XYZ file of N, CA and C in Angstrom:
261
model
N 13.465 -11.594 8.472
C 13.816 -11.860 7.067
C 14.503 -10.273 6.935
N 15.704 -10.540 6.273
C 16.555 -9.340 6.285
C 16.574 -8.466 5.051
N 15.914 -8.888 3.960
C 15.279 -8.376 2.759
C 13.784 -7.517 3.065
N 13.689 -7.471 4.237
C 11.682 -6.503 3.830
C 12.143 -4.933 4.275
N 12.658 -4.061 4.019
C 12.977 -2.322 4.630
C 13.632 -2.699 2.541
N 14.865 -3.962 2.284
C 14.910 -2.606 0.766
C 13.880 -3.487 -0.415
N 12.857 -4.461 0.125
C 12.100 -4.866 -1.074
C 10.572 -4.167 -0.692
N 10.156 -3.922 0.494
C 9.466 -2.476 0.848
C 9.868 -1.040 0.161
N 11.039 -0.655 0.395
C 10.923 0.537 -0.559
C 11.446 0.401 -2.620
N 10.802 -0.821 -2.608
C 11.257 -1.767 -3.704
C 9.436 -1.095 -4.691
N 9.074 -2.631 -3.762
C 7.901 -2.348 -4.274
C 6.887 -1.015 -4.002
N 7.126 0.027 -3.495
C 6.896 2.093 -3.245
C 7.158 2.448 -5.137
N 8.292 2.345 -5.301
C 8.805 2.562 -6.043
C 8.229 1.988 -7.029
N 8.014 0.590 -7.230
C 7.401 0.619 -8.537
C 6.127 0.432 -8.720
N 5.749 1.112 -7.796
C 3.894 1.499 -7.101
C 3.875 2.471 -8.101
N 5.147 3.511 -7.678
C 5.420 4.810 -8.573
C 5.765 5.449 -9.714
N 6.217 3.763 -10.667
C 6.280 4.036 -11.791
C 4.935 3.700 -12.041
N 4.062 2.937 -11.845
C 3.300 2.365 -12.878
C 1.870 3.877 -12.270
N 2.316 4.230 -10.669
C 0.332 5.400 -10.627
C 1.473 6.314 -11.827
N 2.932 6.600 -12.549
C 3.320 7.644 -12.975
C 2.902 7.616 -14.368
N 3.254 5.714 -14.850
C 3.219 6.039 -16.805
C 1.387 5.861 -16.721
N 0.345 5.712 -15.508
C -1.300 5.473 -15.649
C -1.589 7.454 -15.806
N -0.456 7.585 -14.718
C -1.073 8.973 -14.648
C -0.985 10.632 -16.598
N 0.438 9.156 -17.480
C 1.003 9.800 -18.542
C 0.303 9.719 -20.034
N -1.089 8.985 -19.649
C -1.673 7.267 -20.302
C -3.195 8.737 -20.988
N -3.474 9.831 -21.547
C -4.633 10.004 -21.778
C -4.786 9.587 -22.324
N -6.980 9.641 -21.746
C -7.652 8.425 -21.670
C -9.381 9.370 -22.525
N -8.776 11.256 -22.511
C -9.560 11.281 -24.074
C -10.664 12.601 -23.463
N -10.810 13.620 -23.298
C -11.394 14.795 -21.809
C -10.179 15.569 -21.758
N -9.027 15.301 -21.491
C -8.183 15.759 -20.760
C -7.402 14.685 -19.937
N -8.426 13.925 -19.729
C -8.590 13.046 -18.661
C -7.342 11.525 -18.708
N -5.841 11.198 -17.791
C -5.255 9.859 -18.217
C -5.913 8.734 -17.383
N -5.872 7.771 -18.057
C -6.175 7.036 -17.492
C -5.881 6.888 -15.948
N -5.052 6.975 -15.025
C -4.871 7.231 -13.536
C -7.073 8.441 -13.528
N -7.109 8.877 -13.893
C -8.810 9.345 -13.375
C -9.544 8.285 -14.042
N -8.987 7.808 -14.792
C -10.591 6.762 -14.743
C -10.264 5.830 -13.963
N -9.493 4.967 -12.838
C -8.804 3.982 -12.973
C -9.081 4.221 -11.084
N -9.899 2.525 -10.274
C -9.199 3.911 -8.587
C -8.349 2.736 -7.981
N -6.789 2.315 -7.842
C -6.346 1.618 -7.437
C -6.765 1.229 -6.222
N -6.315 -0.058 -5.365
C -6.496 0.038 -4.362
C -4.852 -1.168 -4.353
N -4.273 -0.098 -3.003
C -3.228 -1.703 -2.519
C -3.262 -2.334 -0.928
N -2.940 -2.951 -0.897
C -4.092 -4.080 0.085
C -2.664 -5.199 0.611
N -2.337 -5.614 2.532
C -2.098 -6.694 1.905
C -3.051 -8.075 3.026
N -3.469 -8.865 2.681
C -4.015 -10.058 2.352
C -3.560 -10.577 4.381
N -1.947 -11.041 4.096
C -1.605 -11.554 5.251
C -2.128 -9.917 6.224
N -2.527 -8.980 6.100
C -2.441 -7.480 7.905
C -1.557 -8.105 8.538
N -0.046 -7.753 7.195
C 0.688 -7.085 8.081
C 0.890 -6.131 9.671
N 1.405 -6.590 10.179
C 2.558 -6.029 10.926
C 3.112 -5.217 10.107
N 2.559 -2.953 10.600
C 5.173 -2.189 10.026
C 5.286 -2.402 10.218
N 5.967 -3.154 11.663
C 6.631 -3.339 12.013
C 7.446 -4.473 11.994
N 9.822 -5.196 12.044
C 9.677 -5.715 11.330
C 9.620 -6.108 12.888
N 10.040 -7.816 12.824
C 10.080 -8.789 14.897
C 11.359 -9.582 14.385
N 12.322 -8.510 14.853
C 14.062 -9.612 14.405
C 14.636 -8.718 13.209
N 14.828 -10.287 13.516
C 15.537 -10.140 11.678
C 14.449 -11.317 10.680
N 13.436 -11.530 11.475
C 12.781 -12.648 10.763
C 11.576 -12.054 9.937
N 11.233 -10.597 10.105
C 10.096 -9.946 9.449
C 8.897 -9.678 9.582
N 7.838 -9.151 9.695
C 6.959 -9.099 9.721
C 6.197 -10.065 9.927
N 4.360 -9.858 11.628
C 3.782 -11.014 11.138
C 2.716 -11.006 11.497
N 1.407 -11.377 11.037
C 0.179 -11.655 10.488
C -0.594 -10.773 11.748
N -1.446 -10.091 10.941
C -1.637 -8.791 12.906
C -2.965 -8.713 13.072
N -3.544 -9.692 13.360
C -5.587 -9.973 13.324
C -6.099 -8.718 13.437
N -5.464 -7.978 13.512
C -6.066 -6.667 14.847
C -7.343 -5.865 13.854
N -6.234 -5.335 12.941
C -5.706 -4.109 11.464
C -5.351 -5.368 10.305
N -5.926 -3.487 9.372
C -4.889 -3.992 8.163
C -5.572 -2.706 7.309
N -4.091 -2.295 6.385
C -4.470 -1.010 5.959
C -4.039 -0.777 4.770
N -4.957 -0.519 3.284
C -5.119 -0.069 3.186
C -5.196 1.174 2.098
N -3.862 0.755 0.785
C -3.345 2.260 0.164
C -4.837 2.511 -1.328
N -5.668 3.599 -1.806
C -5.983 3.899 -2.838
C -6.051 5.293 -3.800
N -5.433 5.644 -4.808
C -5.154 6.411 -5.322
C -6.563 6.392 -6.864
N -5.858 6.956 -7.339
C -7.196 7.086 -8.837
C -8.489 8.161 -8.613
N -9.480 8.291 -9.861
C -10.608 8.425 -9.637
C -11.659 8.321 -8.418
N -12.094 9.551 -8.172
C -13.384 9.149 -7.102
C -12.362 9.670 -5.076
N -11.027 9.427 -5.255
C -9.560 9.305 -3.867
C -9.615 10.843 -3.438
N -10.249 11.142 -2.159
C -9.911 12.466 -2.670
C -7.566 12.372 -2.101
N -6.822 12.742 -1.905
C -5.926 12.578 -1.190
C -5.610 13.110 -0.025
N -4.344 12.714 0.655
C -3.889 13.290 2.044
C -5.363 12.647 2.954
N -6.386 11.618 2.400
C -7.699 11.243 3.669
C -6.408 10.204 4.864
N -7.460 10.175 5.595
C -7.009 8.806 6.522
C -8.808 8.361 7.036
N -9.600 7.435 7.299
C -10.504 7.051 6.937
C -10.522 5.821 8.498
N -10.690 6.192 9.389
C -10.409 5.049 10.286
C -9.026 5.798 11.298
N -9.376 4.459 11.906
C -7.587 4.165 12.383
C -7.511 2.853 12.207
N -6.428 2.716 13.402
C -6.222 1.140 13.670
C -5.473 1.430 15.050
N -5.694 0.476 15.473
C -5.139 0.653 17.512
C -4.070 -0.839 17.412
N -2.884 -0.211 18.040
C -2.114 -1.339 17.831
C -1.771 -1.540 19.365
N -1.314 -3.349 18.702
C -1.313 -3.720 20.340
C 0.696 -4.490 20.380
N 0.172 -4.683 21.096
C 1.641 -4.981 21.933
C 1.702 -6.291 22.102
N 2.519 -7.257 21.364
C 2.470 -8.404 22.442
C 2.311 -8.663 23.598
């Protein structure tokens, strides 16, 4: 799909906005909503991270990735690893 990159960019911009709002909402005792919430972002299709021509990305039965933010999440961490399988 030709709009893959703009759509992905727009999606991450929206996520950044939501996290900024969550961080700005007070929840008492100096904590924000983001401090009290764990956010998990994943894709149920386990998409490949690379485009395949102009048709977008394919399902990836070998890997999946998730982003985690907020309460209990140590920033900058990578847990596990993915193996890249080429066709």
